[in-house]
C-alpha cells in the first residue's frame, strides 16, 4: 500500500534494527483518513473470504480493525489485556509474549462473542515473531471457529512471524513489508 509506505518513510522512527516507531499515525496519535484507506484495503483483500467477524488485540489494532469492519459490515472484537469487573468469567484466555515489552501477558475474549460458525479475520498493527497473531488464532480455535485470514498493517519481513503463520496454513496479507531497519532507514521488501 503506497500511501502507508510513504507515511512510514516520512514519519517512521527507527528505534533499533528491530523496532520501528510509528506513534504519529498508528500507535499513539491516529491518522483517521489513513486508517480508512487501510480498512478499505483490508476489506478489498478479504471481501471474498466470507468474513463474519474481526478480532484484534487492544489497543493499536483497534483503529485499523474498526475501519476494516466498517467496510466489510462485520463486528470487531478486541482481545483485552486486563480482566476487569465487567470481564470476569466465561472467557477464552491465551498467553502472549510481547515483542515490545519483552514480557508474557494474557489476552481474553468473552466466550459469548465468537461462535463455531464464525469466519474470523485477525488484524494487528505489527507482525514480528507472530506471537500476538498466534494467541488470537488459538482463541478463535478454542471457540471452534475458523481463522479465515490475517491482516497486518506493518510486517517486519526480516522476522519470522509471517513464515510461522503461513506454515500453519493461514493466509497473511500485510499492507507494508519492511525488509530492514538498518542505520536508521526503513527499507521495504516489495
Ligand atoms: P509479534 O507478536 O508478532 O512478535 O509482535 C507483534 C506485536 O508486537 C504487535 O501487536 C505490536 O504491538 C508489537 N510490535 C512488534 N514489533 C513492533 C515494532 O517494530 N514497532 C511497534 N510499534 N510495535 C511492534
PDB file of N, CA and C in Angstrom, residues 42 46 54-57 61-62 64-66 68-69 121-125 136 149-153:
ATOM      1  N   UNK A  42      -7.802  -3.684   3.429  1.00  0.00           N
ATOM      2  CA  UNK A  42      -8.053  -4.996   4.046  1.00  0.00           C
ATOM      3  C   UNK A  42      -9.365  -5.581   3.509  1.00  0.00           C
ATOM      4  N   UNK A  46      -9.979  -9.195   1.508  1.00  0.00           N
ATOM      5  CA  UNK A  46     -10.669 -10.318   2.152  1.00  0.00           C
ATOM      6  C   UNK A  46     -12.167 -10.355   1.840  1.00  0.00           C
ATOM      7  N   UNK A  54     -14.235  -9.661  12.958  1.00  0.00           N
ATOM      8  CA  UNK A  54     -12.809  -9.312  13.007  1.00  0.00           C
ATOM      9  C   UNK A  54     -12.365  -9.368  14.462  1.00  0.00           C
ATOM     10  N   UNK A  55     -11.183  -9.943  14.687  1.00  0.00           N
ATOM     11  CA  UNK A  55     -10.603  -9.974  16.040  1.00  0.00           C
ATOM     12  C   UNK A  55      -9.257  -9.275  16.003  1.00  0.00           C
ATOM     13  N   UNK A  56      -9.026  -8.412  16.998  1.00  0.00           N
ATOM     14  CA  UNK A  56      -7.733  -7.753  17.147  1.00  0.00           C
ATOM     15  C   UNK A  56      -7.361  -7.743  18.622  1.00  0.00           C
ATOM     16  N   UNK A  57      -6.225  -7.126  18.944  1.00  0.00           N
ATOM     17  CA  UNK A  57      -5.816  -7.002  20.356  1.00  0.00           C
ATOM     18  C   UNK A  57      -5.722  -5.519  20.689  1.00  0.00           C
ATOM     19  N   UNK A  61      -4.384  -2.319  17.528  1.00  0.00           N
ATOM     20  CA  UNK A  61      -5.072  -2.987  16.428  1.00  0.00           C
ATOM     21  C   UNK A  61      -6.480  -2.448  16.195  1.00  0.00           C
ATOM     22  N   UNK A  62      -6.989  -1.703  17.192  1.00  0.00           N
ATOM     23  CA  UNK A  62      -8.417  -1.357  17.141  1.00  0.00           C
ATOM     24  C   UNK A  62      -8.752  -0.432  15.968  1.00  0.00           C
ATOM     25  N   UNK A  64      -7.277   0.196  12.874  1.00  0.00           N
ATOM     26  CA  UNK A  64      -7.389  -0.454  11.555  1.00  0.00           C
ATOM     27  C   UNK A  64      -8.491  -1.517  11.512  1.00  0.00           C
ATOM     28  N   UNK A  65      -8.695  -2.227  12.622  1.00  0.00           N
ATOM     29  CA  UNK A  65      -9.724  -3.278  12.637  1.00  0.00           C
ATOM     30  C   UNK A  65     -11.121  -2.679  12.493  1.00  0.00           C
ATOM     31  N   UNK A  66     -11.371  -1.569  13.177  1.00  0.00           N
ATOM     32  CA  UNK A  66     -12.704  -0.942  13.098  1.00  0.00           C
ATOM     33  C   UNK A  66     -12.976  -0.457  11.669  1.00  0.00           C
ATOM     34  N   UNK A  68     -11.728  -1.665   8.919  1.00  0.00           N
ATOM     35  CA  UNK A  68     -11.985  -2.836   8.065  1.00  0.00           C
ATOM     36  C   UNK A  68     -13.385  -3.385   8.342  1.00  0.00           C
ATOM     37  N   UNK A  69     -13.779  -3.372   9.626  1.00  0.00           N
ATOM     38  CA  UNK A  69     -15.115  -3.863   9.995  1.00  0.00           C
ATOM     39  C   UNK A  69     -16.220  -3.019   9.377  1.00  0.00           C
ATOM     40  N   UNK A 121     -11.443 -12.772  10.667  1.00  0.00           N
ATOM     41  CA  UNK A 121     -10.259 -12.096  10.146  1.00  0.00           C
ATOM     42  C   UNK A 121      -9.510 -11.506  11.341  1.00  0.00           C
ATOM     43  N   UNK A 122      -8.249 -11.911  11.510  1.00  0.00           N
ATOM     44  CA  UNK A 122      -7.420 -11.350  12.581  1.00  0.00           C
ATOM     45  C   UNK A 122      -6.690 -10.134  12.028  1.00  0.00           C
ATOM     46  N   UNK A 123      -6.685  -9.049  12.782  1.00  0.00           N
ATOM     47  CA  UNK A 123      -5.968  -7.845  12.331  1.00  0.00           C
ATOM     48  C   UNK A 123      -5.043  -7.365  13.442  1.00  0.00           C
ATOM     49  N   UNK A 124      -3.822  -6.970  13.066  1.00  0.00           N
ATOM     50  CA  UNK A 124      -2.935  -6.349  14.059  1.00  0.00           C
ATOM     51  C   UNK A 124      -2.097  -5.256  13.404  1.00  0.00           C
ATOM     52  N   UNK A 125      -1.537  -4.392  14.246  1.00  0.00           N
ATOM     53  CA  UNK A 125      -0.750  -3.268  13.726  1.00  0.00           C
ATOM     54  C   UNK A 125       0.590  -3.724  13.168  1.00  0.00           C
ATOM     55  N   UNK A 136      -4.267 -14.860  19.135  1.00  0.00           N
ATOM     56  CA  UNK A 136      -5.640 -14.599  18.639  1.00  0.00           C
ATOM     57  C   UNK A 136      -6.175 -15.847  17.920  1.00  0.00           C
ATOM     58  N   UNK A 149      -8.289 -15.520   7.763  1.00  0.00           N
ATOM     59  CA  UNK A 149      -7.183 -14.733   7.237  1.00  0.00           C
ATOM     60  C   UNK A 149      -6.585 -13.862   8.324  1.00  0.00           C
ATOM     61  N   UNK A 150      -5.398 -13.337   8.017  1.00  0.00           N
ATOM     62  CA  UNK A 150      -4.704 -12.461   8.959  1.00  0.00           C
ATOM     63  C   UNK A 150      -4.274 -11.211   8.200  1.00  0.00           C
ATOM     64  N   UNK A 151      -4.701 -10.054   8.684  1.00  0.00           N
ATOM     65  CA  UNK A 151      -4.360  -8.776   8.051  1.00  0.00           C
ATOM     66  C   UNK A 151      -3.423  -7.993   8.957  1.00  0.00           C
ATOM     67  N   UNK A 152      -2.275  -7.597   8.411  1.00  0.00           N
ATOM     68  CA  UNK A 152      -1.252  -6.915   9.197  1.00  0.00           C
ATOM     69  C   UNK A 152      -0.981  -5.555   8.567  1.00  0.00           C
ATOM     70  N   UNK A 153      -0.919  -4.507   9.368  1.00  0.00           N
ATOM     71  CA  UNK A 153      -0.617  -3.191   8.809  1.00  0.00           C
ATOM     72  C   UNK A 153       0.863  -3.137   8.409  1.00  0.00           C
TER      73      UNK A 153
END
